[in-house]
PDB file of C-alpha atoms in Angstrom:
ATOM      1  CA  UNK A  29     -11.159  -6.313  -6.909  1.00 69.00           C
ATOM      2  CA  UNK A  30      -9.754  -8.852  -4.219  1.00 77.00           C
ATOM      3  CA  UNK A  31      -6.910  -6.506  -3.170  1.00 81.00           C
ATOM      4  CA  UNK A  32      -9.302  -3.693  -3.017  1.00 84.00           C
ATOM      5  CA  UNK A  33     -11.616  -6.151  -0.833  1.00 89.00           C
ATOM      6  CA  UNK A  34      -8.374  -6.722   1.106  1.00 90.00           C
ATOM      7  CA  UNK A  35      -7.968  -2.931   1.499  1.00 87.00           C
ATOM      8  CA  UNK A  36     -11.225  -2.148   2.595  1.00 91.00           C
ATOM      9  CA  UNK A  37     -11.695  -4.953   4.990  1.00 92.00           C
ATOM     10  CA  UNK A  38      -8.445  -4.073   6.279  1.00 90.00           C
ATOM     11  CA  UNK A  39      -9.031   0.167   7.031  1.00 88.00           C
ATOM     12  CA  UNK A  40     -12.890  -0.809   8.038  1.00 93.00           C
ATOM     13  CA  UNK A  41     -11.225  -3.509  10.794  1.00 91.00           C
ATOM     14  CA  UNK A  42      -8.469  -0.661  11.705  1.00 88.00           C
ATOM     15  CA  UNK A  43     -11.669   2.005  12.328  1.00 91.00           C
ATOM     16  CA  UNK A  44     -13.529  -0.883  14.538  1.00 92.00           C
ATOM     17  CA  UNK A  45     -10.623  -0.851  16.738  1.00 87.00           C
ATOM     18  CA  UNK A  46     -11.822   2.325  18.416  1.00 87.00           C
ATOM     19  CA  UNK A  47     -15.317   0.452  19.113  1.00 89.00           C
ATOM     20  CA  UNK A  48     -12.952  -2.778  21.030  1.00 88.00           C
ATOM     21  CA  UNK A  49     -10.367  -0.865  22.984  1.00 84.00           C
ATOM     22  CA  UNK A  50      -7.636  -3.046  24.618  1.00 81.00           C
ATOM     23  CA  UNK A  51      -8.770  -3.051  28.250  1.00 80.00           C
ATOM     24  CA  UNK A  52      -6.005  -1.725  30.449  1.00 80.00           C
ATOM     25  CA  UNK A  53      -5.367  -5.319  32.244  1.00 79.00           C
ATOM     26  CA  UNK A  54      -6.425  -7.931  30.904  1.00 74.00           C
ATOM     27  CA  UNK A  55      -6.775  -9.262  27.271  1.00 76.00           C
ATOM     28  CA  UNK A  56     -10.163  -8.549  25.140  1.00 83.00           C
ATOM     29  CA  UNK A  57     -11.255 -11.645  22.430  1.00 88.00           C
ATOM     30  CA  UNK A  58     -12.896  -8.717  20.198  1.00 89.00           C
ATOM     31  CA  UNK A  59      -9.935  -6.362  20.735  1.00 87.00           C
ATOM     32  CA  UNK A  60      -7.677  -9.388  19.568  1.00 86.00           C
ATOM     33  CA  UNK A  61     -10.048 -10.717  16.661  1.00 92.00           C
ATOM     34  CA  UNK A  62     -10.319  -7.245  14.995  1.00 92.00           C
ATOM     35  CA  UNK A  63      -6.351  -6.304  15.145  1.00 90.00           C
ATOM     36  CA  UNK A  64      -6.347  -9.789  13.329  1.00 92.00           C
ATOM     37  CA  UNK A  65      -8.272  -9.203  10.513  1.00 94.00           C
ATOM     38  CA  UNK A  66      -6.837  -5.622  10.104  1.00 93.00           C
ATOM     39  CA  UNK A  67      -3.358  -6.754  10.141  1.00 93.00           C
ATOM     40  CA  UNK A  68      -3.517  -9.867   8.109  1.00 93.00           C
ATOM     41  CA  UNK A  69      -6.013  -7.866   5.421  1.00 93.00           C
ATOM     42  CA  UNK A  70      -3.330  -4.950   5.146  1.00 92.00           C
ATOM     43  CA  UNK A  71      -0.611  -7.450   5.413  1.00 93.00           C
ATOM     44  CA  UNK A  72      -2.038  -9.458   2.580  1.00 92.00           C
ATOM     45  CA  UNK A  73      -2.834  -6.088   0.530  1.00 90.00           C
ATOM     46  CA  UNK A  74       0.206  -5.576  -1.189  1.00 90.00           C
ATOM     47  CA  UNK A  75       0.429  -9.841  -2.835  1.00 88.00           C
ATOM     48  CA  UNK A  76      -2.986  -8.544  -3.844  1.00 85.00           C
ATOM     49  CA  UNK A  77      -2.382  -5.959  -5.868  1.00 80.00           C
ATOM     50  CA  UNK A  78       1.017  -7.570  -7.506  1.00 76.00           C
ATOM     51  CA  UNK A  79      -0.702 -11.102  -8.491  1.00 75.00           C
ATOM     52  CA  UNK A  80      -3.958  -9.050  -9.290  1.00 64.00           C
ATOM     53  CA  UNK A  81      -2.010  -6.606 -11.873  1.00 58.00           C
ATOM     54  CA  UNK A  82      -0.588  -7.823 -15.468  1.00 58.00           C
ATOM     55  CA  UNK A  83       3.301  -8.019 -15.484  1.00 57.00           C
ATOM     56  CA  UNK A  84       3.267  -5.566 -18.875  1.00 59.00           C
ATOM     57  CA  UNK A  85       0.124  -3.205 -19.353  1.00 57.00           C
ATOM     58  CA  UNK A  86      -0.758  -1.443 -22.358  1.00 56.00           C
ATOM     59  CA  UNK A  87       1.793   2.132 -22.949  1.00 53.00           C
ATOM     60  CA  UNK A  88      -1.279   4.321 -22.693  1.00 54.00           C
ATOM     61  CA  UNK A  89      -2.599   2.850 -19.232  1.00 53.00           C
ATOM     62  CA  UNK A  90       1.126   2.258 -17.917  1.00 51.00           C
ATOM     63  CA  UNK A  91       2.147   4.381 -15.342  1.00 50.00           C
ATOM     64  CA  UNK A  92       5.378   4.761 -17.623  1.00 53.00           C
ATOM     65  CA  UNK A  93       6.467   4.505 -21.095  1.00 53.00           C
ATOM     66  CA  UNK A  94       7.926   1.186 -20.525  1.00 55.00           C
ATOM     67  CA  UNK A  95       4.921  -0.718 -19.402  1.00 60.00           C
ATOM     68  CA  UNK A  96       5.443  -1.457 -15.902  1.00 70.00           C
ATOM     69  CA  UNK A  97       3.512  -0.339 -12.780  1.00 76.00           C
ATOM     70  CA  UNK A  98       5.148   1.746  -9.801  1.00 82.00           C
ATOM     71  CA  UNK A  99       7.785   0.512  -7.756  1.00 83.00           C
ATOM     72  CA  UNK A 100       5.441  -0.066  -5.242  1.00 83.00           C
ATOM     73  CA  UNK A 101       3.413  -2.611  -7.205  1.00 83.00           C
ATOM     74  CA  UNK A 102       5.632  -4.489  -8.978  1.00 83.00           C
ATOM     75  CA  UNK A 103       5.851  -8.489  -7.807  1.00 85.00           C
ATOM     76  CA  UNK A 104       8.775  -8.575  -6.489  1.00 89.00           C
ATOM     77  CA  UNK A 105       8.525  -5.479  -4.217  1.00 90.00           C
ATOM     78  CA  UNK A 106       5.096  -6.384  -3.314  1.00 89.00           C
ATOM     79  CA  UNK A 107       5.517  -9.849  -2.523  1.00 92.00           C
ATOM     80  CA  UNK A 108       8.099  -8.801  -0.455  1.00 94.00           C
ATOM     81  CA  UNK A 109       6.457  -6.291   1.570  1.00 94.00           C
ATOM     82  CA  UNK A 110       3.559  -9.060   2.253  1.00 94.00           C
ATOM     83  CA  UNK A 111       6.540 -11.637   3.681  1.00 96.00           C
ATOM     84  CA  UNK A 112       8.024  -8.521   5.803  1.00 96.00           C
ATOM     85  CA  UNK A 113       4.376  -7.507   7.185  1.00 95.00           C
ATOM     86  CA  UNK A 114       3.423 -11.191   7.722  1.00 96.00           C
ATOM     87  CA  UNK A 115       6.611 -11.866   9.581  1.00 96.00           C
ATOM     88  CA  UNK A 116       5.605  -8.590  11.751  1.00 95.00           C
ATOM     89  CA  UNK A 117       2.246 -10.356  12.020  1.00 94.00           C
ATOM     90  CA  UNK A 118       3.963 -13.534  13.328  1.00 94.00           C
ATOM     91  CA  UNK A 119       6.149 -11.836  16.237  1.00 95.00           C
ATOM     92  CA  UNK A 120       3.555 -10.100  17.267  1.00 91.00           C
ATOM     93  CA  UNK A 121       1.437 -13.697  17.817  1.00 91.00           C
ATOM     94  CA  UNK A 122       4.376 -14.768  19.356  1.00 92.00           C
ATOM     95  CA  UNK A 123       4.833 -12.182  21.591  1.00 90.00           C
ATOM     96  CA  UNK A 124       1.231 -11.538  22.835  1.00 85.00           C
ATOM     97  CA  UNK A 125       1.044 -15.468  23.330  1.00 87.00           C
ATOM     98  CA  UNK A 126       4.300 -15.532  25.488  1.00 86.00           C
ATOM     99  CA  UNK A 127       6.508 -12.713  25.057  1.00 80.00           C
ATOM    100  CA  UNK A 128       7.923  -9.890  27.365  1.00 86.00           C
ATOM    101  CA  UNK A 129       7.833  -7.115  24.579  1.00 90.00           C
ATOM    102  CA  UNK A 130       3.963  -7.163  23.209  1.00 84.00           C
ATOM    103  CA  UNK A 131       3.817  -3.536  22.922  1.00 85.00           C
ATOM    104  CA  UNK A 132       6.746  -3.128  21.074  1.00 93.00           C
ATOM    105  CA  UNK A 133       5.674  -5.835  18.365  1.00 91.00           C
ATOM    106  CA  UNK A 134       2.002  -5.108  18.154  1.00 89.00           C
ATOM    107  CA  UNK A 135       3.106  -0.980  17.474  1.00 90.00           C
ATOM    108  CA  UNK A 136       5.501  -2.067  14.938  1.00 94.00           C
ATOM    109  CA  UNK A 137       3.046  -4.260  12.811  1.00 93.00           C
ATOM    110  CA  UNK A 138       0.579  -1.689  13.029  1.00 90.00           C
ATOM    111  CA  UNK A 139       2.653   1.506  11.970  1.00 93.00           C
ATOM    112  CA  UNK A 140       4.211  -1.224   8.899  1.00 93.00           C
ATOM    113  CA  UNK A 141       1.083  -2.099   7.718  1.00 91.00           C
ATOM    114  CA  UNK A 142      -0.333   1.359   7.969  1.00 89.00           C
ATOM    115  CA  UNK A 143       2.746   2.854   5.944  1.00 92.00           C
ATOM    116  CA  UNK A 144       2.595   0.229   3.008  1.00 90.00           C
ATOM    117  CA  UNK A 145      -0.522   1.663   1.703  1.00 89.00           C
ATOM    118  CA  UNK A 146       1.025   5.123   2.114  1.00 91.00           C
ATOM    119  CA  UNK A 147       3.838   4.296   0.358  1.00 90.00           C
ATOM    120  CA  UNK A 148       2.286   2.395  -2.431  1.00 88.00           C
ATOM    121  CA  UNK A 149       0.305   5.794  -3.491  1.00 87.00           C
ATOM    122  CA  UNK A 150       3.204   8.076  -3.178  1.00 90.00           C
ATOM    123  CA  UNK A 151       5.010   5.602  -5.831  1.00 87.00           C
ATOM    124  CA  UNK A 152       1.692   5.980  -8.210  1.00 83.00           C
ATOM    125  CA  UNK A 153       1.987   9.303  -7.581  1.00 84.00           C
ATOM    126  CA  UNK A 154       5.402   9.610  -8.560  1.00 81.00           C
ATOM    127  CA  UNK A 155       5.734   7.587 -11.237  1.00 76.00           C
ATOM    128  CA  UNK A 156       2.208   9.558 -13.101  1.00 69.00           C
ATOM    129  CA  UNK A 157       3.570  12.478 -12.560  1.00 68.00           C
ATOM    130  CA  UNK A 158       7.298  11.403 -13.479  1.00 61.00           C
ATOM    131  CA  UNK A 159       6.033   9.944 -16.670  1.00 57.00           C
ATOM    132  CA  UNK A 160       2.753  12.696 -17.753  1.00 58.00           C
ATOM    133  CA  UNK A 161       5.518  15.413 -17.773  1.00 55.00           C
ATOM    134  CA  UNK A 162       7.995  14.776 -20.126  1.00 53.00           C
ATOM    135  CA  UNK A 163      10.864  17.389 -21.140  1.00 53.00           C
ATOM    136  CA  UNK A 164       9.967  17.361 -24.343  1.00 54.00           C
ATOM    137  CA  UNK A 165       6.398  18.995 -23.821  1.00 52.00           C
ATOM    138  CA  UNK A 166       6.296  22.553 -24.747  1.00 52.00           C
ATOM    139  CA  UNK A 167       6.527  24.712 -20.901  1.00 51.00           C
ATOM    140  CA  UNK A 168       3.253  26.560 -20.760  1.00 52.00           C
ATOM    141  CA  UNK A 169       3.356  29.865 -19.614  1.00 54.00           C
ATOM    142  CA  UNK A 170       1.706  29.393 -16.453  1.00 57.00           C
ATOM    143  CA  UNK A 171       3.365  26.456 -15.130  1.00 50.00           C
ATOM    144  CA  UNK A 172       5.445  23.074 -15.754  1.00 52.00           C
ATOM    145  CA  UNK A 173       5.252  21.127 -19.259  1.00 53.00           C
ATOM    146  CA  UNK A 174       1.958  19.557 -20.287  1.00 50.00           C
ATOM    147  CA  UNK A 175       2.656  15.827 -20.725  1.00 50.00           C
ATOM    148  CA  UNK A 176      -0.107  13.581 -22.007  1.00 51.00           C
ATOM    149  CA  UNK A 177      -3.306  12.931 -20.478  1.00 49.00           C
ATOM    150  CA  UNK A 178      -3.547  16.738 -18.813  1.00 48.00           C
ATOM    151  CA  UNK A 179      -5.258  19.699 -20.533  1.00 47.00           C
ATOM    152  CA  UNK A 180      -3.428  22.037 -22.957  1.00 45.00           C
ATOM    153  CA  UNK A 181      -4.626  25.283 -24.615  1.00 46.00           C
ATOM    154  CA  UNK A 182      -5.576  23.773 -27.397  1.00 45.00           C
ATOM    155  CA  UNK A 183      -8.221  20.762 -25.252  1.00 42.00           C
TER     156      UNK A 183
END
């Protein structure tokens, strides 16, 4: 629940950013306090979901035979990921506190932190559909092999 707390807080914050538009000169306090909260939530997304999920899960709720979660999940991807977007975070503070090249930092938090969560579902993706269709399913005649967990004829 906390990284989907994290998640939420962090699109809902992203959203509000249309309703506190960065004035053309000048700096805006509401502008700057909901980027905040949208980058750090999204930032601090990805620890969430690692430290949140078990290291080994049951086979039949795995997203593989093997017992481990997506690439994207994993701790030492995630956790990784958080340090990268957090570091992002941190140049951009530097730079909109003193630096010549704010626009180029605050653009490239925002598209990292808005490409995690993208990623992270193409890896659950791929790995349910990597491991529900296995070769040794019998092909149907309509269309791949029916791994488990998915209808057959006989459902």
């Amino acid at each position: 629940m906390p990284s989907r707390f994290l998640l939420a807080v962090g699109g809902v914050a992203t959203v509000a950013l249309v309703a506190f538009p960065r004035p053309q000169v000048g700096g805006s306090p509401a502008h700057g306090v909901v980027a905040t909260v949208a980058v750090l939530a999204l930032s601090l997304w990805p620890a969430g979901t690692a430290l949140r999920l078990p290291r080994r899960v049951p086979r039949e709720v795995a997203a593989s035979p093997a017992g481990t979660p997506p690439w994207a999940f994993r701790r030492p991807v995630a956790l990784a990921v958080t340090a990268a977007l957090l570091a992002l975070f941190g140049w951009s503070v530097a730079e909109v506190t003193g630096g010549s090249r704010t626009g180029l930092a605050e653009r490239v938090a925002a598209l990292a932190v808005t490409l995690w969560p993208l990623a992270a579902v193409l890896s659950a993706r791929r790995a349910h559909r990597h491991w529900t269709a296995r070769p040794s399913d019998p092909p149907r005649p309509d269309g791949p092999p029916i791994g488990p967990g998915r209808l057959g004829a006989g459902a």
